[in-house]
Each structure stands twice: as structure tokens, then as C-alpha cells.
Amino acid sequence: MATVEHCLFCFEALSASLEKRTPMTLYQVQSSWTAYPKGLDEEDDDDEQPELESFDSSPPSDNESGKPSSSVPVPRNPILERLFNSSSGSSTPASSSSSSLSPSTNNTTPSSSSTSFVPIGLHPRRTSQRSSNITESPLFITWNTISPSSSKSLRGCIGTFEPQPLSSGLSSYALTSALSDHRFNPITLRELPTLEVSVTLLTDFENAKDPMDWELGVHGIRISFYARNKRYGACYLPDVAPEQGWDKEETIVSLMRKAGWGGKREKWSEVGDLKVVRFQGMAESAGWEEYKQWRDWVKNGEQKNN
């Protein structure tokens, strides 16, 4: 499933493109996130007293070649290697696994620190056992604009149902969804501080027995049908219907509208050859502030070691 590192990598790809600089690789992002000091919120578990998640030195889940890393997460970038060595003297790098962060969780990140290495506890985010050994997957990248009141508005969303190597697919579709979604103007550099990115890796594709053979909050759906001798198709990710408060029929009709169908709502089931493919995928999200604090930490580490 998607991870925080995947989201940071999408921000890095877009930011670097707009700033005309060379982006970090996915492997470098994963390695630096492992070393990045992260505060831990209390986790809900079966014990009466919540405990802090234990620290370990597990390597990032995958690298650019798609092969698992060896026992110690040594970055290929010499600067990041020095960064690792600098931070390892005082504490063991935190686990890279983390759960979704979105405005609805009410988790906030404090303003950026002026020091190179911020102590553990100043970067709070809720963590979990989420991790990913996936090296390629169908994927969708969603950009949202976050208003001062924390409401979201879609800014771009494009993906693919064909498996992509994550090292290239995340970067490619992060840029495509940000700059080439025909429904919106390209995202600009000045907009970056208002953005949140969500990454969804898609799994478990199944042909539905009928248009209602799927579960709200579990499945995304991809439909195709004929109307007026024309083939239509569109898809919704698993979180769309619950966020909008739709039932199954409302979701199907909305999706048909999205595909370009203009018939009467009560006639939706009369279109020709209506097929539904259901799939699953849990999204992970990160906002600009979290990306910026992590990226400043990396930059400060680079400057300190130059």
C-alpha cells in the first residue's frame, strides 16, 4: 500500500520540476525519511496504557531497481550517507511506516525549525505498522487544494490501471496529474504551499457480477457502457463515494455523468453492456507543510556536511 515516502516523492518531483532542479530519487527519499526525526503520537492498541512505537533500523521497502534493500539503509547519495552517520550517534532512525495524514485527522505540524537536526518529538505524526514491499503497481495521484478552513477541493487526479515501477510511475503521474489534467490549469509554483497529495496503489481487481456487486468504503469501481453507439468509461477511487456521502446508485450515476452520459437518472440501468470492475487501494496523504519540513531537514543536513 502507499506510504508517506511515496507522497513526499510526489511533492519532490513536482517541486523540483517547477523549481528547475534535479529531484531526489525514490530511494533517497525513503532513506532520508527513515533517518528523519519524527515525533510519535499515541497509538490505539489492546493495552490499557498506549505505548510509543518502537524504533528500529529497518531499511526502506524498495529502491529504484525494485529489489529489497540490505540490512542497513545506506543511501547511494554521499550527502545522505553523511546525514545518516550524523544522526545515528544520538538515536536510532525511526521506522518509516506511517498512517494517512489529512486535514480530517486534526494532526498539525509545527513551523519549521532553524536547526539542522530537530530533536525527536518536534515533528508529530500518527504512526502505524503500515509499510510496503510493493515495487510496481497500478496507481493514481490526486492533488487537492486545502483552504484555510481545511476544506479540500480537487486540483488534479490522473493515474493508470497498468502496473508501473514506483520509482518512475510515481514521479511521472505526479507531474501528469499536476500539470496535464485537462479539467484544470497546470499547478504553479506559488500554489505549492496550499496543496496536499494523495497516493493510491490499486490492488485486487475483480469483475463485478452486477453494477451493485461492490462495497462502499472498500472498493473503487471502473465502469464501461454503451449509449448512442458510443463506448463510455470512467472510474472512482475507493474513498470518493464515502467522502461524498453517496449510496451505490448515486455513485454509479455520478460516474456515468463523469464519463459523459447525459441520460435521465432513472434510466441509468438501461444503457447497453454496463460492466463494473471493482478494485481496492488504501490512500496515503501528505501536505506541503510536512514535505517542506522534511525537505528543509534534508537540505540543512546537506549544508552542514558540505
PDB file of C-alpha atoms in Angstrom, residues 33-41 51-59 87-88 90-97 118-125 127-129:
ATOM      1  CA  TRP A  33      12.650   9.573   5.807  1.00  0.00           C
ATOM      2  CA  THR A  34      13.964   6.612   7.784  1.00  0.00           C
ATOM      3  CA  ALA A  35      16.576   8.875   9.406  1.00  0.00           C
ATOM      4  CA  TYR A  36      14.273  11.887   9.764  1.00  0.00           C
ATOM      5  CA  PRO A  37      13.388  12.510  13.450  1.00  0.00           C
ATOM      6  CA  LYS A  38       9.640  12.030  13.812  1.00  0.00           C
ATOM      7  CA  GLY A  39       7.593  12.518  16.941  1.00  0.00           C
ATOM      8  CA  LEU A  40       5.202   9.697  17.761  1.00  0.00           C
ATOM      9  CA  ASP A  41       1.589  10.210  18.744  1.00  0.00           C
ATOM     10  CA  GLU A  51       2.971   2.717  24.250  1.00  0.00           C
ATOM     11  CA  LEU A  52       5.282   4.519  21.880  1.00  0.00           C
ATOM     12  CA  GLU A  53       6.038   2.637  18.711  1.00  0.00           C
ATOM     13  CA  SER A  54       9.441   1.018  18.981  1.00  0.00           C
ATOM     14  CA  PHE A  55      12.320   2.301  16.900  1.00  0.00           C
ATOM     15  CA  ASP A  56      14.258   0.107  14.526  1.00  0.00           C
ATOM     16  CA  SER A  57      16.760   0.464  11.724  1.00  0.00           C
ATOM     17  CA  SER A  58      14.732  -1.320   9.046  1.00  0.00           C
ATOM     18  CA  PRO A  59      15.765  -0.357   5.505  1.00  0.00           C
ATOM     19  CA  SER A  87      22.040  11.377  13.097  1.00  0.00           C
ATOM     20  CA  SER A  88      22.915   7.846  14.219  1.00  0.00           C
ATOM     21  CA  SER A  90      22.237  10.233  19.250  1.00  0.00           C
ATOM     22  CA  SER A  91      19.341   7.965  18.353  1.00  0.00           C
ATOM     23  CA  THR A  92      18.331   5.074  16.123  1.00  0.00           C
ATOM     24  CA  PRO A  93      16.414   6.083  12.981  1.00  0.00           C
ATOM     25  CA  ALA A  94      12.669   5.764  13.316  1.00  0.00           C
ATOM     26  CA  SER A  95      10.594   3.253  11.408  1.00  0.00           C
ATOM     27  CA  SER A  96       9.477   4.583   8.035  1.00  0.00           C
ATOM     28  CA  SER A  97       5.940   3.227   8.296  1.00  0.00           C
ATOM     29  CA  VAL A 118      15.395  18.725  15.090  1.00  0.00           C
ATOM     30  CA  PRO A 119      15.102  16.527  18.208  1.00  0.00           C
ATOM     31  CA  ILE A 120      12.641  13.668  18.356  1.00  0.00           C
ATOM     32  CA  GLY A 121       9.218  14.956  19.330  1.00  0.00           C
ATOM     33  CA  LEU A 122       9.045  18.136  17.265  1.00  0.00           C
ATOM     34  CA  HIS A 123       7.579  16.514  14.171  1.00  0.00           C
ATOM     35  CA  PRO A 124       4.369  14.829  15.429  1.00  0.00           C
ATOM     36  CA  ARG A 125       2.544  12.470  13.110  1.00  0.00           C
ATOM     37  CA  THR A 127       2.298   6.249  13.010  1.00  0.00           C
ATOM     38  CA  SER A 128       1.218   2.667  12.414  1.00  0.00           C
ATOM     39  CA  GLN A 129       2.566  -0.615  11.134  1.00  0.00           C
TER      40      GLN A 129
END
